[in-house]
CSV table of C-alpha atoms in Angstrom, one decimal:
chain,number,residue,atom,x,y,z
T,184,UNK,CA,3.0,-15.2,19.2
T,185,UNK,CA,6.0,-13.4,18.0
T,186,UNK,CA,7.4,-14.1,14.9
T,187,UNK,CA,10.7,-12.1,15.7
T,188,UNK,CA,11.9,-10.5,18.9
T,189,UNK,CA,12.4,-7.1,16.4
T,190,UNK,CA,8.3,-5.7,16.7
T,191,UNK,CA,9.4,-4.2,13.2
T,192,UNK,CA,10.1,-7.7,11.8
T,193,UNK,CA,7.4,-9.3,13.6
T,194,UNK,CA,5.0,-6.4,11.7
T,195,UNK,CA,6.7,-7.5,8.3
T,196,UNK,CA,6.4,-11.3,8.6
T,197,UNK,CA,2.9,-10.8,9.5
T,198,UNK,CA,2.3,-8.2,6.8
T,199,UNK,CA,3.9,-11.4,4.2
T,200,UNK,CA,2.1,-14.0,5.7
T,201,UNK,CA,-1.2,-12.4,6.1
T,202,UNK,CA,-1.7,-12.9,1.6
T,203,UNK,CA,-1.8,-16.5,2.0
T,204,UNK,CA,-5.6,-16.4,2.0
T,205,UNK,CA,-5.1,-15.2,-1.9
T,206,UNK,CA,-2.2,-17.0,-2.7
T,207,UNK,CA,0.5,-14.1,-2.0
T,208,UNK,CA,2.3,-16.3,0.4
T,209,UNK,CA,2.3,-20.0,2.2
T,210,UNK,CA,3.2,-19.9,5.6
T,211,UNK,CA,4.8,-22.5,6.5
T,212,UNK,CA,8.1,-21.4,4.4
T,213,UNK,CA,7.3,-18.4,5.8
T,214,UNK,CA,8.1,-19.4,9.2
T,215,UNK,CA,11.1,-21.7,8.4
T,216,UNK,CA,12.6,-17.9,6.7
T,217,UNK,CA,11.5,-16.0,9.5
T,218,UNK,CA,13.9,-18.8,11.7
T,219,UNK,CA,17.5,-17.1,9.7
T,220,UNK,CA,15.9,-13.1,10.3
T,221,UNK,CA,17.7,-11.4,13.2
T,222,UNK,CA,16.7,-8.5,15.6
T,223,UNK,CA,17.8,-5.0,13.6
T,224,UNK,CA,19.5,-7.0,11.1
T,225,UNK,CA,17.8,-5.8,7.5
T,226,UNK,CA,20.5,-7.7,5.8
T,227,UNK,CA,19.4,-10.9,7.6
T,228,UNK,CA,15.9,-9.9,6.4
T,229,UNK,CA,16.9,-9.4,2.8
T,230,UNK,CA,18.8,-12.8,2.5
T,231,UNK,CA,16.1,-15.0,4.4
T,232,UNK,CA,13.6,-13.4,2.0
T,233,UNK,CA,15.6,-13.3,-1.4
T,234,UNK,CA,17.0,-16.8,-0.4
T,235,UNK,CA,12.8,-18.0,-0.5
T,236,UNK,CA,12.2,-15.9,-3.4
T,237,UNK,CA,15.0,-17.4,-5.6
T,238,UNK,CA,14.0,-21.1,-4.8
T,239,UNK,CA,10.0,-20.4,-5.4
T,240,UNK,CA,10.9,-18.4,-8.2
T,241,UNK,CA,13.1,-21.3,-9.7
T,242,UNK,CA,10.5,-24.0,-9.2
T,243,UNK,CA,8.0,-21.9,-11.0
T,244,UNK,CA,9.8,-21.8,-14.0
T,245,UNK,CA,10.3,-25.4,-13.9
T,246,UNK,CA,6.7,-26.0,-14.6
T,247,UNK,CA,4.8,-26.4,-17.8
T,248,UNK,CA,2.6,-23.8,-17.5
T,249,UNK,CA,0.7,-24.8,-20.5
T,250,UNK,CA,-0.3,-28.1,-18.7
T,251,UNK,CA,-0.1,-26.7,-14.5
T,252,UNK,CA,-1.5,-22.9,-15.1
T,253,UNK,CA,-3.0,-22.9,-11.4
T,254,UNK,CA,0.4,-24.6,-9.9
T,255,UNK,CA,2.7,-22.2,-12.1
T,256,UNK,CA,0.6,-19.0,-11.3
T,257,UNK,CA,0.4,-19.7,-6.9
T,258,UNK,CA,4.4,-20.4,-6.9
T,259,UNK,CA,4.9,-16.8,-9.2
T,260,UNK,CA,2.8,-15.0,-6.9
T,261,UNK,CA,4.4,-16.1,-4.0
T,262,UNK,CA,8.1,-15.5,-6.1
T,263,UNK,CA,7.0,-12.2,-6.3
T,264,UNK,CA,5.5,-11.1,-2.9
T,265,UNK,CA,9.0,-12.4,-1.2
T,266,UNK,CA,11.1,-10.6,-4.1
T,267,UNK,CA,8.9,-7.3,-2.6
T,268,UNK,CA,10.2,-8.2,1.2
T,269,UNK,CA,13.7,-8.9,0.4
T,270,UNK,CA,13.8,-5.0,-1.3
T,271,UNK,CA,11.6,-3.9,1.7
T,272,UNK,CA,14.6,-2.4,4.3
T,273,UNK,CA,17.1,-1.8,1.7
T,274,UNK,CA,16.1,2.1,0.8
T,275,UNK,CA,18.8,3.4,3.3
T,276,UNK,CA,21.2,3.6,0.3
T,277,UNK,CA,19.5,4.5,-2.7
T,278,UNK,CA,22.5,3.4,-5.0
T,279,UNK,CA,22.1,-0.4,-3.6
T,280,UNK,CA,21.8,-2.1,-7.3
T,281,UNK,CA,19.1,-4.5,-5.4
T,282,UNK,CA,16.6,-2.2,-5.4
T,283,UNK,CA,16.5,-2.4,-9.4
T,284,UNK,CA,17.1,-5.6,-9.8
T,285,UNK,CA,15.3,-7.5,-6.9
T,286,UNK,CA,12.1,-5.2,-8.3
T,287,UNK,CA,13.0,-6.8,-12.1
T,288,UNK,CA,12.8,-9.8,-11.0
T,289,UNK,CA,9.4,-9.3,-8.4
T,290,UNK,CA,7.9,-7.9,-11.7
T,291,UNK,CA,8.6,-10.3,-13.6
T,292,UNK,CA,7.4,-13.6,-11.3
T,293,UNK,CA,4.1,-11.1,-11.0
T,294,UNK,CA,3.3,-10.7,-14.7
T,295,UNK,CA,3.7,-14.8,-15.1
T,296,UNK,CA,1.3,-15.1,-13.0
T,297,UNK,CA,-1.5,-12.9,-14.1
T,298,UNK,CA,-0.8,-14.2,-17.5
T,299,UNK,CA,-2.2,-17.5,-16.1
T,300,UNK,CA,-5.0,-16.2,-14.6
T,301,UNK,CA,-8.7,-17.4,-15.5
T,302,UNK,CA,-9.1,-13.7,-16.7
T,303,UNK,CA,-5.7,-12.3,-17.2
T,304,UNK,CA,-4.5,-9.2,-16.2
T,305,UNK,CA,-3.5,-6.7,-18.0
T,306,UNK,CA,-0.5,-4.1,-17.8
T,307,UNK,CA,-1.9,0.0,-18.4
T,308,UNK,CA,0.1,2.9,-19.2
T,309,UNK,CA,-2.2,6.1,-18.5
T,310,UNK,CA,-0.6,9.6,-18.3
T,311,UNK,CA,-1.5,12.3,-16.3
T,312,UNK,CA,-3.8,14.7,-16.8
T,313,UNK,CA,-1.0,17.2,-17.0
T,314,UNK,CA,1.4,14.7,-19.1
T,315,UNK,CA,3.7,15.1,-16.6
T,316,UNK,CA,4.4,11.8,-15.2
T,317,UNK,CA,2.7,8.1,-16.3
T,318,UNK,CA,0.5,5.7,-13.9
T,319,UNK,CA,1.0,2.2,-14.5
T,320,UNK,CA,-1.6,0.4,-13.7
T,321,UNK,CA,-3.1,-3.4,-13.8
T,322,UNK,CA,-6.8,-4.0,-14.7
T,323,UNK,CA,-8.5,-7.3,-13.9
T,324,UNK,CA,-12.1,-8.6,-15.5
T,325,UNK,CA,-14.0,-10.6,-12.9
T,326,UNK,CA,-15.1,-12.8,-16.3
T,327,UNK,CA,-18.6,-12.2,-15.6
T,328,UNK,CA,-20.7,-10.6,-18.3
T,329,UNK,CA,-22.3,-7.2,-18.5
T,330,UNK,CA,-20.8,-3.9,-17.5
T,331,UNK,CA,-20.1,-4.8,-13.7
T,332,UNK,CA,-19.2,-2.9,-10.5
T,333,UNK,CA,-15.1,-1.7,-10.2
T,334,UNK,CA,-12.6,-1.3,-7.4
T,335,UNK,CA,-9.8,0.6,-8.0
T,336,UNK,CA,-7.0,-0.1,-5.3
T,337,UNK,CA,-3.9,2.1,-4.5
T,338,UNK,CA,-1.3,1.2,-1.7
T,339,UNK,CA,0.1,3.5,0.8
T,340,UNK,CA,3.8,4.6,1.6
T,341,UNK,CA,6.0,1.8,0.8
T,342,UNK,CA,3.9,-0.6,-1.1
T,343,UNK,CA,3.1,-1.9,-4.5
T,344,UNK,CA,0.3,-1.8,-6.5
T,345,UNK,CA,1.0,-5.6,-7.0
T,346,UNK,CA,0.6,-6.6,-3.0
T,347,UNK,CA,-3.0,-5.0,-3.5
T,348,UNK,CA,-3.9,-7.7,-5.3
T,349,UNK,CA,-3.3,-10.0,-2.3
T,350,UNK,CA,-4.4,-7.7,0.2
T,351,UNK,CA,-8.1,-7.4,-1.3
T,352,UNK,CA,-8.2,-7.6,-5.1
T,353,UNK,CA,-8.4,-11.3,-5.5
T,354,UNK,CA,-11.2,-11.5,-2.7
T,355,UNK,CA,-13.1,-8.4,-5.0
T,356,UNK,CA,-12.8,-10.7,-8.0
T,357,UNK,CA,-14.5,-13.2,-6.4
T,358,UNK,CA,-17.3,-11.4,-6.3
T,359,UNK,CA,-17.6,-10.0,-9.5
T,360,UNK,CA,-16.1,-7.0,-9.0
T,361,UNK,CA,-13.4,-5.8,-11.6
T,362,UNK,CA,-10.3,-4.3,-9.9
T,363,UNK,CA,-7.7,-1.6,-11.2
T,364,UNK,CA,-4.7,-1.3,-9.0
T,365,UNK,CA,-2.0,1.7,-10.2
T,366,UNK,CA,0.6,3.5,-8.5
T,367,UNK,CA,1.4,7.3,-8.7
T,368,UNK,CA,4.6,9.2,-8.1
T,369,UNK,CA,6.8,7.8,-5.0
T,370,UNK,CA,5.5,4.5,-4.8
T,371,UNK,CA,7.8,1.9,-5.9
T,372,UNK,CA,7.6,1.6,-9.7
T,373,UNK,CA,7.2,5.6,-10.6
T,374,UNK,CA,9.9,6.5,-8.2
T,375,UNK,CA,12.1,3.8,-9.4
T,376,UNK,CA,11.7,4.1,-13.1
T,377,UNK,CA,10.1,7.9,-13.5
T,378,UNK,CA,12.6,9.5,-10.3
T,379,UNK,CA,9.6,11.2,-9.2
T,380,UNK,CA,8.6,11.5,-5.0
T,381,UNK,CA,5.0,11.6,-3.5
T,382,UNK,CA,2.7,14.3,-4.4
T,383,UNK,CA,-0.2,15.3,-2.0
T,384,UNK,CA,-2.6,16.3,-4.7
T,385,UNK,CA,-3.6,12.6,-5.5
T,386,UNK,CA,-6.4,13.3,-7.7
T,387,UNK,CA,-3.9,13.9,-10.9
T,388,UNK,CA,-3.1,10.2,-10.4
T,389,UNK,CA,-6.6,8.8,-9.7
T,390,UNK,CA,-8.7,10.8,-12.6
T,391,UNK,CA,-6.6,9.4,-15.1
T,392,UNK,CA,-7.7,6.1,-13.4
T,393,UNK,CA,-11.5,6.8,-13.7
T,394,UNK,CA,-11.4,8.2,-17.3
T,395,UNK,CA,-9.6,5.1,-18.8
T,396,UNK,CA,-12.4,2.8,-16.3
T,397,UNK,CA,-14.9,4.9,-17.9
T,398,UNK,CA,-13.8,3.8,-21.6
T,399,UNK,CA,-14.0,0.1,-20.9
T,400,UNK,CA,-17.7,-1.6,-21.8
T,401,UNK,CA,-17.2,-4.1,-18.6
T,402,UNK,CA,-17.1,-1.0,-16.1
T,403,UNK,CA,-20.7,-0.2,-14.7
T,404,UNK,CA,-20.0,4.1,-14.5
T,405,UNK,CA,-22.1,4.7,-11.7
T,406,UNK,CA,-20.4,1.6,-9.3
T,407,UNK,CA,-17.1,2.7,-9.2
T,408,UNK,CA,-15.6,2.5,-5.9
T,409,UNK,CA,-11.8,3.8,-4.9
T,410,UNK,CA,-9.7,2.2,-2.0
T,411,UNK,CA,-6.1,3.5,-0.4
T,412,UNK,CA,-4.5,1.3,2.0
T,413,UNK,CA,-2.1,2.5,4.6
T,414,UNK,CA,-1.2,6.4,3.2
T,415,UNK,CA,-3.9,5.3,0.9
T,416,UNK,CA,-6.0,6.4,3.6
T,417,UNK,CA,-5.0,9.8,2.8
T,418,UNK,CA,-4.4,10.0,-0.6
T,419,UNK,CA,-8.0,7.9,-1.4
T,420,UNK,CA,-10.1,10.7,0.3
T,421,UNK,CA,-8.2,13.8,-1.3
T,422,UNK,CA,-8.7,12.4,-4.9
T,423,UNK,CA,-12.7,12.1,-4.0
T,424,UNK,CA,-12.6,15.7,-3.0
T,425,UNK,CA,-11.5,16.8,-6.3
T,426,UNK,CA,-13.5,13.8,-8.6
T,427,UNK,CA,-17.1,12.8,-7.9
T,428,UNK,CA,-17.3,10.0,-10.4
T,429,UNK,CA,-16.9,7.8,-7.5
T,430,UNK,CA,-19.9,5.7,-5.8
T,431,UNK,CA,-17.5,5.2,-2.8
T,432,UNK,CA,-14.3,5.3,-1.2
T,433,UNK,CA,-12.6,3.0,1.7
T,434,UNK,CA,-9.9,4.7,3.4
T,435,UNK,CA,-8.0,1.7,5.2
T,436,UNK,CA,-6.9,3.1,7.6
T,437,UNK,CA,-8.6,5.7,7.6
T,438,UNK,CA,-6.3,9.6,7.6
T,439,UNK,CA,-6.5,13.1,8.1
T,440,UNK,CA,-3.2,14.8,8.6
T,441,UNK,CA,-0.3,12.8,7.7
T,442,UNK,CA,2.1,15.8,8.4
T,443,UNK,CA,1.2,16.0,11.7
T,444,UNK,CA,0.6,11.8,12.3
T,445,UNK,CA,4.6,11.7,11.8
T,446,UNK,CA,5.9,14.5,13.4
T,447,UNK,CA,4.1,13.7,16.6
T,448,UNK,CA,6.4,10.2,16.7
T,449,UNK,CA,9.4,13.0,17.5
T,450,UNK,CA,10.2,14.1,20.6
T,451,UNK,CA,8.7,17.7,21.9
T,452,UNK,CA,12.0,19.3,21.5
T,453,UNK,CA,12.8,17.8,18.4
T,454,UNK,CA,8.7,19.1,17.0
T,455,UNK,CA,9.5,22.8,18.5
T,456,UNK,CA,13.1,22.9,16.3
T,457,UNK,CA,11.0,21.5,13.7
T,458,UNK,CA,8.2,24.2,13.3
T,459,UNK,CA,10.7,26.9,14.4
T,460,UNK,CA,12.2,26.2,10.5
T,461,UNK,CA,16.0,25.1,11.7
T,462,UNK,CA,16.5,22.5,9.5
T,463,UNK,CA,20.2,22.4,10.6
T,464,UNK,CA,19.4,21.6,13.9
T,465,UNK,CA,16.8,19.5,12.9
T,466,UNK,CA,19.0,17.0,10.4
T,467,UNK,CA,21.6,17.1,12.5
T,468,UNK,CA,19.4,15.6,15.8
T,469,UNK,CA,17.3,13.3,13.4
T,470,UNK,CA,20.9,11.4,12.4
T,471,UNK,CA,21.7,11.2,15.8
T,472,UNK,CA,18.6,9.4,16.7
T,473,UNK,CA,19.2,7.1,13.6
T,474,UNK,CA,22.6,6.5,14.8
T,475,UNK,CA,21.7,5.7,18.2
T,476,UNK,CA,22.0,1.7,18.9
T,477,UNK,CA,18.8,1.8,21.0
T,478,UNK,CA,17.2,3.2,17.7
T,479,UNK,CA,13.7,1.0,16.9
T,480,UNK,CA,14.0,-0.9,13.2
T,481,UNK,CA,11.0,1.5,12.1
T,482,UNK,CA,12.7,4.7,13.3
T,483,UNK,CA,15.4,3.9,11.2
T,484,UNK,CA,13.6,2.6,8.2
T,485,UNK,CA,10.9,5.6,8.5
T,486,UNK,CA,13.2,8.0,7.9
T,487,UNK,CA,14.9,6.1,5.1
T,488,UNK,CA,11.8,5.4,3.6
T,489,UNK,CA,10.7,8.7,3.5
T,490,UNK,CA,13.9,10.0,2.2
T,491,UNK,CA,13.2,7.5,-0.2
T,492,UNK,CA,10.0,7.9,-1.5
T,493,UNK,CA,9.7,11.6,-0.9
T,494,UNK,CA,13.0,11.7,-3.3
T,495,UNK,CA,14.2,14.7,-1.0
T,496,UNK,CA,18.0,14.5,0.6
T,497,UNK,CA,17.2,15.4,3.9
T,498,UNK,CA,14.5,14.7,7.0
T,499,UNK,CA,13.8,18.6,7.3
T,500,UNK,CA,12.9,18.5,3.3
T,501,UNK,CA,10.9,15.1,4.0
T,502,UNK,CA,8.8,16.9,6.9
T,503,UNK,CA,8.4,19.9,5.1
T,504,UNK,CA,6.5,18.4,2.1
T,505,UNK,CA,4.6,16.4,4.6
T,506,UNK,CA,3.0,19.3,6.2
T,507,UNK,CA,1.0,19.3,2.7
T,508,UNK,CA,-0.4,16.3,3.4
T,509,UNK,CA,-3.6,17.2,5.0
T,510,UNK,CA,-7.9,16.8,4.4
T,511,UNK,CA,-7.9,20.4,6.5
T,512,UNK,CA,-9.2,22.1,3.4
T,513,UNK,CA,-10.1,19.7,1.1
T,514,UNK,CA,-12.4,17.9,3.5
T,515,UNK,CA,-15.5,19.9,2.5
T,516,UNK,CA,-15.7,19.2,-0.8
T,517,UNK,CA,-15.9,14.8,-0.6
T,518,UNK,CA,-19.5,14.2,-1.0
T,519,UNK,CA,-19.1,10.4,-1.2
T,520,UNK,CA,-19.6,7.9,1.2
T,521,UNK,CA,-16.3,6.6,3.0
T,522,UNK,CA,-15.6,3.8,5.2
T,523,UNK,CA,-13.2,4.6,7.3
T,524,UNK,CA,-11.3,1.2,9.1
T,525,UNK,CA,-9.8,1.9,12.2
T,526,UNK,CA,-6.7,-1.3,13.7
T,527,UNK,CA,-8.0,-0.9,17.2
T,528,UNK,CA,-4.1,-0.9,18.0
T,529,UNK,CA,-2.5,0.8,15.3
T,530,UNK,CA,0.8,2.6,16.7
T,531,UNK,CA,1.9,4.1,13.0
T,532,UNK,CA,-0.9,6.4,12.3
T,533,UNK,CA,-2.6,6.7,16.0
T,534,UNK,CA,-6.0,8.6,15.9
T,535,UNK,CA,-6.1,9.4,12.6
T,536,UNK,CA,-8.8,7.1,11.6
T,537,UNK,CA,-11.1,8.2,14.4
T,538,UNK,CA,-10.4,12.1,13.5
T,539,UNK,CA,-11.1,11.3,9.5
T,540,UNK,CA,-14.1,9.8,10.7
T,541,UNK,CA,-15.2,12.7,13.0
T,542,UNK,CA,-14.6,15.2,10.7
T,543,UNK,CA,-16.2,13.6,7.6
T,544,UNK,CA,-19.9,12.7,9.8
T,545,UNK,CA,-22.4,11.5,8.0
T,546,UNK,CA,-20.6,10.4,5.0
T,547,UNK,CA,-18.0,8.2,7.2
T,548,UNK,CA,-19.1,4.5,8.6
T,549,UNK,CA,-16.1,4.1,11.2
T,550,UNK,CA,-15.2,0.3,11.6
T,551,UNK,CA,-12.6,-0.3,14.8
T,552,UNK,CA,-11.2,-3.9,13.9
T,553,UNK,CA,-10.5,-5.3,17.0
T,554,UNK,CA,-7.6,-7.1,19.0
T,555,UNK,CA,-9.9,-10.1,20.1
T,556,UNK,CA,-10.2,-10.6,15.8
T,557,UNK,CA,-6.6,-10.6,15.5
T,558,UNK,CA,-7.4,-7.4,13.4
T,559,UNK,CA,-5.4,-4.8,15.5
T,560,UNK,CA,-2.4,-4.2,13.6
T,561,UNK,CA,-1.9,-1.1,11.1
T,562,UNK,CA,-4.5,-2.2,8.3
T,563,UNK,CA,-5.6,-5.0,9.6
T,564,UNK,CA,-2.5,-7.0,8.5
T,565,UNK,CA,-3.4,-11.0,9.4
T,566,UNK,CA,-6.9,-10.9,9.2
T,567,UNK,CA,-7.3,-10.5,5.8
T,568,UNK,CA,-10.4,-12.5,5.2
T,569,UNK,CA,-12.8,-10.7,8.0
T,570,UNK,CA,-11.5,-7.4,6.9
T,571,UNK,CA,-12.4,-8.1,3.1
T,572,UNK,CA,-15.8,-9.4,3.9
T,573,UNK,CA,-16.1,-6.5,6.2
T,574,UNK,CA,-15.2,-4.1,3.0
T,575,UNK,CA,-16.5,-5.6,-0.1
T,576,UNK,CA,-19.8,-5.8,2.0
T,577,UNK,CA,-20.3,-2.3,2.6
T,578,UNK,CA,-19.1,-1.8,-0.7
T,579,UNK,CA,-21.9,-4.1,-2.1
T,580,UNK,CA,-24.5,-2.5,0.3
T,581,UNK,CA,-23.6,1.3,-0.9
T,582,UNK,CA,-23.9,-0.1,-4.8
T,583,UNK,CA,-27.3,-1.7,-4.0
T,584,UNK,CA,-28.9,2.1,-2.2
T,585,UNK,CA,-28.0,3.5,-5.1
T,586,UNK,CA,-29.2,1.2,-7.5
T,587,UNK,CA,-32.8,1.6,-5.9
């Protein structure tokens, strides 16, 4: 089934849809907004989801809160998950004023609703261990007494720390697990309100993480566990190299060279101008491609994104820092297990998984998620529920052999 004719779209809506099982989304206004979307058409995106967003958001605030918690809290969440889609395509012009202010308003549904939550959640400022940026973060108590086990989730390349809550933190909560979800520099809140791009060395955002965790009397220290999603997959890994206060990391999905993971998407020609350091020729074939009719939705929003994110001006800058973006050297010094998961059909980062997996041995437990699930898409997306029993339980099982 597609839920647009534009694969990139169709990726999207699923991506939405696919938090329902922890109140992120409800599909079936999902569906009726997917109806207005049109093929390439990112504007078509933005009012279909800012349209939904506005008339959740609206009901939500027409509740008493005091005397609906539950109902107040699901219609927020879902406010704020479809304030995150309508921003989603818009980073092709970094002056659009949406980007601010559909973000304002995203954060502010969120933070409504973990205010109503059994245990509420609670905002964190942590600064890095160098001072020079700051790490918001979110903790959440499970409720349960007694120091207990703790999942820190970080998001990938274009995601919030806020989806991660939907995508796996709720389902850890369940268990008893606390979760901490935080974002570093160029993911959406640091690059928005700090101006600061990606980094590759990812443990001076996550050791900040794990000292505060460690302060805290309802954090077990020795059942930590640490979880990227997406470029997560990346960025989870290289902070374990560098901080073994971890009991385990999931990589989901699961990669070793993010560098070379996008440059292969480039033609041969385009790789060989590339490496051969003529970024003039480079830029100047790159906006061609993006200015080319037949150009794919995420061809165009890759580059944009990356521009974005990677606060750089041009595609050659945006490759360049990417080529830092590698486990080559690093990849020696993880001693922690890692679960490496593996969309048996994953066309954004092809192979990667597999080669993390390789290269790791006998730390790695390598988990294909398979079409026949509905698990084949990059992370997972749509099968939320198998894929969170799948991790939590090897989570659990890790925590339990090295309890004994």
């Amino acid at each position: 089934m597609q839920l647009s004719a534009d694969p990139d779209f169709h990726y999207e809506i699923l991506r939405v849809m696919s938090l329902a099982p922890y109140q992120g989304a409800d599909l079936g206004e999902v569906l009726v907004a997917a109806q207005k979307i049109q093929p390439k058409d990112v504007e078509s995106f933005y009012g279909a989801f800012n349209g939904l967003a506005t008339r959740v958001d609206k009901t939500a605030r027409a509740m008493d809160a005091r005397k609906k918690p539950i109902s107040a809290r699901q219609h927020f969440f879902k406010a704020a998950t479809y304030y995150r889609s309508a921003d989603f395509f818009l980073h092709g012009n970094g002056s659009d004023p949406r980007i601010d202010s559909l973000w304002e308003k995203h954060l502010a549904a969120f933070n409504s609703a973990i205010a109503l939550l059994p245990t509420p959640g609670r905002r964190i400022s942590l600064g890095a261990s160098n001072d020079s940026f700051t790490i918001p973060a979110i903790f959440y108590g499970c409720g349960m007494p007694g120091p207990r086990p703790t999942l820190i989730l970080g998001n990938g390349y274009d995601g919030a720390q806020e989806e991660m809550y939907h995508v796996i933190g709720q389902a850890a909560l369940e268990r008893g697990i606390n979760v901490m979800t935080y974002e570093g520099p160029g993911q959406p809140s640091v690059r928005r309100e700090q101006n600061l791009g990606f980094i590759p060395d990812w443990e001076k955002v996550v050791t900040p993480v794990i000292d505060h965790l460690l302060t805290r009397p309802e954090v077990d220290p020795r059942a930590i566990g640490l979880l990227g999603y997406s470029m997560g997959g990346y960025l989870a890994p290289r902070a374990a190299a560098f901080d073994h206060r971890l009991a385990a990391v999931l990589a989901v999905d699961g990669v070793y060279d993010y560098g070379a993971a996008n440059l292969d998407k480039f033609p041969e020609r385009m790789r060989a101008i590339f490496k051969a350091g003529d970024a003039t020729l480079f830029n100047r074939l790159v906006e061609q491609r993006l200015a080319d009719p037949a150009a794919t939705t995420a061809a165009v929003w890759g580059v944009q994104q990356g521009l974005w994110s990677f606060n750089v001006e041009t595609p050659f800058e945006w490759m360049t820092k990417l080529e830092d973006y590698t486990l080559a050297s690093v990849l020696p010094k993880i001693r922690t297990p890692v679960f490496v998961a593996q969309a048996e059909r994953d066309d954004v980062i092809p192979g990667q998984s597999r080669l993390l997996a390789e290269k790791l041995g006998e730390l790695a437990t390598h988990h294909v998620f398979e079409s026949v699930d509905g698990a084949a898409y990059h992370c997972s997306v749509g099968a939320s529920v198998l894929q969170n029993h799948v991790l939590l339980d090897w989570f659990e099982d890790v925590l339990q052999r090295r309890s004994r």
